[in-house]
Tab-separated table of C-alpha atoms in Angstrom:
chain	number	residue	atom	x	y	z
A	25	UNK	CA	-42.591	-92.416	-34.629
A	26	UNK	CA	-40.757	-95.429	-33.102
A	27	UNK	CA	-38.114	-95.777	-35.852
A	28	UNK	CA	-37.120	-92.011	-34.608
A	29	UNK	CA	-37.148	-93.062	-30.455
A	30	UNK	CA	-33.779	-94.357	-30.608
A	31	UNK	CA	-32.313	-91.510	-32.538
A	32	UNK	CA	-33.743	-88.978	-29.937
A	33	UNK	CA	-32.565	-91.015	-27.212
A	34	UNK	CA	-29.055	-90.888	-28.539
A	35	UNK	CA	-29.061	-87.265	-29.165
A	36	UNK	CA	-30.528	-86.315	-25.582
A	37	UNK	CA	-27.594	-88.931	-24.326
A	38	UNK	CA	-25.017	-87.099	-25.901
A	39	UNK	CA	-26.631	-84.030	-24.408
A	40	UNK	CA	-26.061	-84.974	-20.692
A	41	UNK	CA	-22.262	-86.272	-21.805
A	42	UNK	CA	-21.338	-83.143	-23.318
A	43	UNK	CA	-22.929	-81.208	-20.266
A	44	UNK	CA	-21.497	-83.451	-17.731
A	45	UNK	CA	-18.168	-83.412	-19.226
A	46	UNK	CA	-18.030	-79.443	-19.696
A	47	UNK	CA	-19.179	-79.588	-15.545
A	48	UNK	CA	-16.723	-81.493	-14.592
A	49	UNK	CA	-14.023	-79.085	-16.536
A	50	UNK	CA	-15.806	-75.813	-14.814
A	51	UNK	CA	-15.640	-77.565	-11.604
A	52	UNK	CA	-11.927	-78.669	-11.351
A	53	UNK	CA	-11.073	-75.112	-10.680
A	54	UNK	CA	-13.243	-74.787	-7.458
A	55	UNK	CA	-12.457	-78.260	-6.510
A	56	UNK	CA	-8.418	-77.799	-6.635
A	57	UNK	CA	-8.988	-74.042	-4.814
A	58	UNK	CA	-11.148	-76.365	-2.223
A	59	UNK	CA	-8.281	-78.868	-1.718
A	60	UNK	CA	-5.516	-76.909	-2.056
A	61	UNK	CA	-7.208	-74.840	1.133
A	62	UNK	CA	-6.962	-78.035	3.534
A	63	UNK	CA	-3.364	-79.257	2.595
A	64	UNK	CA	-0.443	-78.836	4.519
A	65	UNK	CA	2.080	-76.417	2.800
A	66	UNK	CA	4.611	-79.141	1.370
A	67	UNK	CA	1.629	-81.097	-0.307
A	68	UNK	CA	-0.113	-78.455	-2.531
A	69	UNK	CA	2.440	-78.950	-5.741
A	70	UNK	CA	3.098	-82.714	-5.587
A	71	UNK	CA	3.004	-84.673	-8.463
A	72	UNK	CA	0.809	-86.561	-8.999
A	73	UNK	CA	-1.504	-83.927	-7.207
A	74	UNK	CA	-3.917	-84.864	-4.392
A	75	UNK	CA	-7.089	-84.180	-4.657
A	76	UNK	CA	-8.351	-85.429	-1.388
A	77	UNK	CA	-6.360	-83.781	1.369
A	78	UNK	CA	-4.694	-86.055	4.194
A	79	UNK	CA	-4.299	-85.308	6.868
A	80	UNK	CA	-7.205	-82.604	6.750
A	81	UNK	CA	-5.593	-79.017	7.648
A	82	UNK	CA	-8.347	-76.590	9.484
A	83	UNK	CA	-5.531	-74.359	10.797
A	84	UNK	CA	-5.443	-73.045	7.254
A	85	UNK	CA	-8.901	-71.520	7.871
A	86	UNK	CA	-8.000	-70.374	11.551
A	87	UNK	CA	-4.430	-68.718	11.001
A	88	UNK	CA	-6.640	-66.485	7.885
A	89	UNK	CA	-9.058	-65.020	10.406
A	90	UNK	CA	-6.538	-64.901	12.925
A	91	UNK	CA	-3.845	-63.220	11.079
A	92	UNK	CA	-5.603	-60.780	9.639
A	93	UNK	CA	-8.856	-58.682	9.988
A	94	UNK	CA	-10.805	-60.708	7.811
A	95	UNK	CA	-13.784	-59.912	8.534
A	96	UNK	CA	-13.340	-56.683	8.253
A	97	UNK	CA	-12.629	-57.088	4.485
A	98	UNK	CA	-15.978	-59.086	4.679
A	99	UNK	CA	-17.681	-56.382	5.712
A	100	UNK	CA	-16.491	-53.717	3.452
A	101	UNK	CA	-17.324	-56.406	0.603
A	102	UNK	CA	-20.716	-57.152	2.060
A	103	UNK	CA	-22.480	-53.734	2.772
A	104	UNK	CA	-20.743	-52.041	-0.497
A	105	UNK	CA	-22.137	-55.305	-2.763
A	106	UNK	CA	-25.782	-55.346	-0.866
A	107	UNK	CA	-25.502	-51.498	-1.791
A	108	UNK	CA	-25.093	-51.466	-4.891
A	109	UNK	CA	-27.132	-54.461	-5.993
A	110	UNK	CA	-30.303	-52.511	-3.767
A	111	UNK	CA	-29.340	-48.912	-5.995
A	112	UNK	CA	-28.589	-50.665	-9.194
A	113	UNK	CA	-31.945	-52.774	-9.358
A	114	UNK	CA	-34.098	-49.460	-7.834
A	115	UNK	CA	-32.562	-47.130	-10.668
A	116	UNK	CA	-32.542	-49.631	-13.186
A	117	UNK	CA	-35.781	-50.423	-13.090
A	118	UNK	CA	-37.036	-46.947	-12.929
A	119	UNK	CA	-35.192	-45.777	-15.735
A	120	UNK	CA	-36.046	-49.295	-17.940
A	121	UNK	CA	-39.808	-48.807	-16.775
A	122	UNK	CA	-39.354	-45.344	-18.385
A	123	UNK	CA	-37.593	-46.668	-21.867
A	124	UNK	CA	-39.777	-49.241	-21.916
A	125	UNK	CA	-43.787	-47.799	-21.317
A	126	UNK	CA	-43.046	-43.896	-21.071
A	127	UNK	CA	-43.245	-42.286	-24.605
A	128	UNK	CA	-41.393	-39.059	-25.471
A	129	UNK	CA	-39.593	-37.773	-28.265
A	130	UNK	CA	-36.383	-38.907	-28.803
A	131	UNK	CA	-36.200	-42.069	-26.485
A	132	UNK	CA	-34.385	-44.619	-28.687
A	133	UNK	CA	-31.935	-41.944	-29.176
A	134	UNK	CA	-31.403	-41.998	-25.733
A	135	UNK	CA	-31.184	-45.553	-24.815
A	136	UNK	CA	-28.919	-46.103	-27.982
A	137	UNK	CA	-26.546	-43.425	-26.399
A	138	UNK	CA	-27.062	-45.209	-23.047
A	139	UNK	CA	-26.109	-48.386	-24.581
A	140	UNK	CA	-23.229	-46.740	-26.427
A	141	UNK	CA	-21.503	-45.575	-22.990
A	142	UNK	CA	-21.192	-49.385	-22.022
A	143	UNK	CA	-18.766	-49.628	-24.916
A	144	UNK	CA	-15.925	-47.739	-23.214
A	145	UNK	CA	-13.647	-49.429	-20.776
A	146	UNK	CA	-13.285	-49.026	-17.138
A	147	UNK	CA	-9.914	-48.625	-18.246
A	148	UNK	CA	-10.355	-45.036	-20.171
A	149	UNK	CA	-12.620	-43.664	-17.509
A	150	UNK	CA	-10.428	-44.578	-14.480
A	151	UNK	CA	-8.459	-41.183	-14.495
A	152	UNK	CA	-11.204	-39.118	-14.988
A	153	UNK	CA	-13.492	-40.783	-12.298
A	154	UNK	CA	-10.342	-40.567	-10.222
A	155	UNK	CA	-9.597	-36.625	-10.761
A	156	UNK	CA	-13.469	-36.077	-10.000
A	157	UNK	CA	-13.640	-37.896	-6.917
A	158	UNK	CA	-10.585	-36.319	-5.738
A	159	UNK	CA	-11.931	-33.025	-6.161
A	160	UNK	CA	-14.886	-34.456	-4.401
A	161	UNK	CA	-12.798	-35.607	-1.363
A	162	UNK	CA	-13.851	-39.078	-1.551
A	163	UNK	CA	-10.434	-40.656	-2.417
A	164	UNK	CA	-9.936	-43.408	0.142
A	165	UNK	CA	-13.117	-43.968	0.996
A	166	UNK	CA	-16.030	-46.250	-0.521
A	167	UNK	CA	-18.135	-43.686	-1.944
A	168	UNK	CA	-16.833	-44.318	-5.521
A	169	UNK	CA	-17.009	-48.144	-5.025
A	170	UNK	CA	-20.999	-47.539	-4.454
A	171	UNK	CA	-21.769	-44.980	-6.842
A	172	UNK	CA	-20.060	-45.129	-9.690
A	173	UNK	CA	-21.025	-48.990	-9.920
A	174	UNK	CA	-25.130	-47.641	-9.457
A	175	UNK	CA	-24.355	-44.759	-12.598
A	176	UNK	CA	-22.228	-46.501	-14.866
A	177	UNK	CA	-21.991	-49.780	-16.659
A	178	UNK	CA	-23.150	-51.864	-14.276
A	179	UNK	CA	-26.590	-49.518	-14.203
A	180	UNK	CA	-26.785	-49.264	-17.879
A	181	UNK	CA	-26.946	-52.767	-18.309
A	182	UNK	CA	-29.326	-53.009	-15.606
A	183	UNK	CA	-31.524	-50.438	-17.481
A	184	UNK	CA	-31.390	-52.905	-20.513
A	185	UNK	CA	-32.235	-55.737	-18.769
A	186	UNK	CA	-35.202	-54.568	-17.135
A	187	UNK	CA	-36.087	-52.536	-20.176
A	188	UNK	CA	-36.422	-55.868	-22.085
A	189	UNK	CA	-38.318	-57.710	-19.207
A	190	UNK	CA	-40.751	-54.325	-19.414
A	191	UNK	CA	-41.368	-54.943	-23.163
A	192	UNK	CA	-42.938	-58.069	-22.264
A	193	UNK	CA	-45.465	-57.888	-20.196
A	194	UNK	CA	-49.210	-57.092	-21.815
A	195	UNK	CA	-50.116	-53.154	-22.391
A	196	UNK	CA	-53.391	-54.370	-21.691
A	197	UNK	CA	-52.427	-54.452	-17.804
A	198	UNK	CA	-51.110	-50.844	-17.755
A	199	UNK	CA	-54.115	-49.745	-19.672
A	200	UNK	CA	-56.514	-51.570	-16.884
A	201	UNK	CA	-54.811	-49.782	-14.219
A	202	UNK	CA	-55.132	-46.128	-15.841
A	203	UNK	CA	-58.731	-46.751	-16.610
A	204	UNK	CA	-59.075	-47.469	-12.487
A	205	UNK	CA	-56.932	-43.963	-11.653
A	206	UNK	CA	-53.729	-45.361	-11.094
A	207	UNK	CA	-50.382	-43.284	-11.504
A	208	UNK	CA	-47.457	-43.857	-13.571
A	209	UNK	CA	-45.438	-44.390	-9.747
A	210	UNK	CA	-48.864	-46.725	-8.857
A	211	UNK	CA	-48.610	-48.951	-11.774
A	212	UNK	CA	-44.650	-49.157	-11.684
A	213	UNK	CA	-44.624	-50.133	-8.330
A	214	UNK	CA	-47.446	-52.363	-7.184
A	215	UNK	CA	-47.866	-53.857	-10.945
A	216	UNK	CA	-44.953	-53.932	-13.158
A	217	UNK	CA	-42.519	-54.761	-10.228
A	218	UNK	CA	-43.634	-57.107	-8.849
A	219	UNK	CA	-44.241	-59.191	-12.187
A	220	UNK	CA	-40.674	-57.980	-13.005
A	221	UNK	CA	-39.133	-60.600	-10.296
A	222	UNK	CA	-37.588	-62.948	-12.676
A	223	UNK	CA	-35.305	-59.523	-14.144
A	224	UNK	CA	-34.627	-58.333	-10.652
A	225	UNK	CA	-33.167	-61.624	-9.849
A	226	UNK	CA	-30.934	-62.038	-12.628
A	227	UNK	CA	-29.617	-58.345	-12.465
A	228	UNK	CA	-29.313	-58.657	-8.774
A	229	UNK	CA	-27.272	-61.118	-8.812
A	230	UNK	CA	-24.976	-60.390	-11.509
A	231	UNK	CA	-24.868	-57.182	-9.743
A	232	UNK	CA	-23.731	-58.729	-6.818
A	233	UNK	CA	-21.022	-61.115	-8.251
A	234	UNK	CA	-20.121	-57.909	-9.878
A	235	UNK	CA	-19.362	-55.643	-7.077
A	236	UNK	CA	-18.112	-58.851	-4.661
A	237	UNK	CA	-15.274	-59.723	-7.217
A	238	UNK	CA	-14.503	-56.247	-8.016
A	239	UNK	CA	-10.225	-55.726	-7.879
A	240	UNK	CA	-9.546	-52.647	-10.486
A	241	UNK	CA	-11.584	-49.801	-8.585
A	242	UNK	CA	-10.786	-50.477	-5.237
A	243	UNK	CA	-6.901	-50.563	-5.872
A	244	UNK	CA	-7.801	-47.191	-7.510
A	245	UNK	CA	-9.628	-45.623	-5.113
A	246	UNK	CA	-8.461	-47.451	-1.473
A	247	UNK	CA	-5.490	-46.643	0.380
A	248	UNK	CA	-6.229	-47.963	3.780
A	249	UNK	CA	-5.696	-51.670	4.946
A	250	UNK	CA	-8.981	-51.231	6.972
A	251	UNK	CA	-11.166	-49.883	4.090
A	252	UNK	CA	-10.128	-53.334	1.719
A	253	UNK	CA	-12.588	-55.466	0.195
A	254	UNK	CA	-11.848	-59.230	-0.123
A	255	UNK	CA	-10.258	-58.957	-4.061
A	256	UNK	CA	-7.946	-56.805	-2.850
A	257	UNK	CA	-7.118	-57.929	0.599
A	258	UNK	CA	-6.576	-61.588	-1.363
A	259	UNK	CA	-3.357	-59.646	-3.032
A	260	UNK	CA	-2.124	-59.526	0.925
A	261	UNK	CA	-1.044	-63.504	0.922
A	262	UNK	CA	1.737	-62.486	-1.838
A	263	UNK	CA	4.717	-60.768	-1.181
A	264	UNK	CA	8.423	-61.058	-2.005
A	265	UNK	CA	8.354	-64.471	-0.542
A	266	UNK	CA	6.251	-65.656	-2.732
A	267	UNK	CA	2.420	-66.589	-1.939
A	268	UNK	CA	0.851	-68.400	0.533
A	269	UNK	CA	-1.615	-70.865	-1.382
A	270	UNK	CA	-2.891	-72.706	1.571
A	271	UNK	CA	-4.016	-68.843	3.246
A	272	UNK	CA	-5.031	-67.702	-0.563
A	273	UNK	CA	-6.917	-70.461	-1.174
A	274	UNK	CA	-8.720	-70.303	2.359
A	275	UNK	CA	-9.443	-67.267	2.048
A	276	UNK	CA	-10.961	-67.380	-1.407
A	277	UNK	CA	-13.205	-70.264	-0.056
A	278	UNK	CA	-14.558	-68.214	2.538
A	279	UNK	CA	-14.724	-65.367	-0.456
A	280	UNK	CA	-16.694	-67.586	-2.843
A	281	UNK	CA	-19.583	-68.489	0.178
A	282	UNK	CA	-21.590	-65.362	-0.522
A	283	UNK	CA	-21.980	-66.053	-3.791
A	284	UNK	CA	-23.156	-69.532	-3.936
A	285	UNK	CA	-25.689	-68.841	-1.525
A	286	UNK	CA	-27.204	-65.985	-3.223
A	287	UNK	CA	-27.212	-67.950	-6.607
A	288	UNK	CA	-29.206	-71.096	-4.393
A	289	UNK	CA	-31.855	-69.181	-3.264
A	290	UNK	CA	-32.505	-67.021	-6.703
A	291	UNK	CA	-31.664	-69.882	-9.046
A	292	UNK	CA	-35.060	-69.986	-10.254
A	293	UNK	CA	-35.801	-66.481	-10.955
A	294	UNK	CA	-32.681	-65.929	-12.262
A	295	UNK	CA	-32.660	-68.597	-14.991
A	296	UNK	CA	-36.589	-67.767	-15.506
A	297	UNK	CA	-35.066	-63.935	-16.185
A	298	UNK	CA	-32.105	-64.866	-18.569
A	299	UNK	CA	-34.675	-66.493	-20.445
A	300	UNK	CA	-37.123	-64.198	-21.101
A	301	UNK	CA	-35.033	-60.600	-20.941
A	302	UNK	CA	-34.959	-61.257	-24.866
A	303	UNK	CA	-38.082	-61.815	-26.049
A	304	UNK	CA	-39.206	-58.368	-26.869
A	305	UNK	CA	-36.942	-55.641	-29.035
């Protein structure tokens, strides 16, 4: 037992290197966007670069929300992500409640051809979803940006995902709550749900990073300056003369807020989810 201590204290060393180097790599991004967003103009591209700002540039921030309708674009971003996150965790975990406890004939079928849909880029389905909508009358508006995110790949994998989670959890507490009179609704929502919070956190918030970063469907769909969500109102700091990387990289700051704040308070769960979605075929 001792003569393998040392070895074990080597390999769990190595561990925290490796993990603290690859960090530090992930993190130079964000730090350089970070820097680059308080730096005069002239400083951003000097060699060798400066990654702690002097002087300190705030008007960077100020002449963003000032010279354009910033929060407008927050907006649009905010209530069409908290949208679909809500509709893509409620349908998903219906339908993955159904795959998962709800026999009938020819269900793997089904959630193989589910799974088979996630296969086909956004790409190949962009002119199609386009045409429909159009004959809809909800071009330029952000109807496709909520539903089409709630019925297609984004809510398939959110079907998985819970589906998996489902598979997990004892019969024997399904079984408990028929023998008491429950319903299939009763035991979905005051028993599997709620033990299903580590799932809803995960798929919420890869939902949300989802539909906050999304660029390709709003240029699609969007016309209007005043229906933009942040991705594409970022595309506004680059024009013929070039871009503004002190405004693009304030502006991205402010962007990336959201999201760290949602992953802070859901860490657990969502980790706790990741881990376990797996565990049952």
């Amino acid at each position: 037992m001792k003569s393998n201590r040392p070895g074990k204290i080597i390999g769990i060393s190595l561990n925290y290197i490796v993990l603290s180097v690859v960090s530090l790599v992930m993190l130079v991004p964000f730090l350089w966007m970070l820097s680059t967003s308080l730096k005069e103009p002239a400083k951003i591209f000097v060699f060798p670069p400066e990654l702690i700002p002097w002087p300190i540039r705030l008007e960077n921030y100020t002449e963003v929300l000032s010279g354009t309708p910033f929060h407008l674009f927050y907006w649009n971003s905010l209530y069409i992500a908290v949208l679909v996150t809500v509709g893509t965790v409620f349908f998903a975990s219906i339908a993955g409640y159904a795959f998962a406890r709800i026999p009938f004939k020819g269900k793997n079928l089904v959630f193989l051809v589910l799974l088979s849909t996630m296969m086909i880029p956004n790409e190949v389905t962009s002119i199609p979803m386009f045409l429909f909508m159009r004959a809809l009358g909800f071009i330029n508006t952000h109807v496709p940006l909520i539903v089409l995110p709630i019925f297609g790949a984004g809510g398939i994998f959110g079907v998985f995902v819970m589906r998996q989670f489902f598979l997990g959890i004892p019969k024997e507490l399904e079984e408990a709550a028929m023998i008491d009179g429950c319903s299939r609704w009763r035991i979905y929502w005051s028993i599997m749900l709620p033990l299903a919070k580590p799932a809803i956190a995960t798929l919420t918030i890869f939902t949300f990073l989802t539909s906050w970063n999304d660029f390709y469907d709003p240029l699609i769909f969007l016309n209007d300056r005043e229906l933009m969500t942040l991705p594409l109102a970022l595309s506004l700091f680059t024009d013929e003369a070039g871009t503004a990387w002190h405004h693009l990289m304030s502006a991205s700051v402010m962007a990336t807020l959201p999201l760290l704040i949602v992953f802070f308070f859901a860490q657990k769960q969502f980790i706790e989810g990741v881990s376990m979605t797996g565990m049952k075929d």
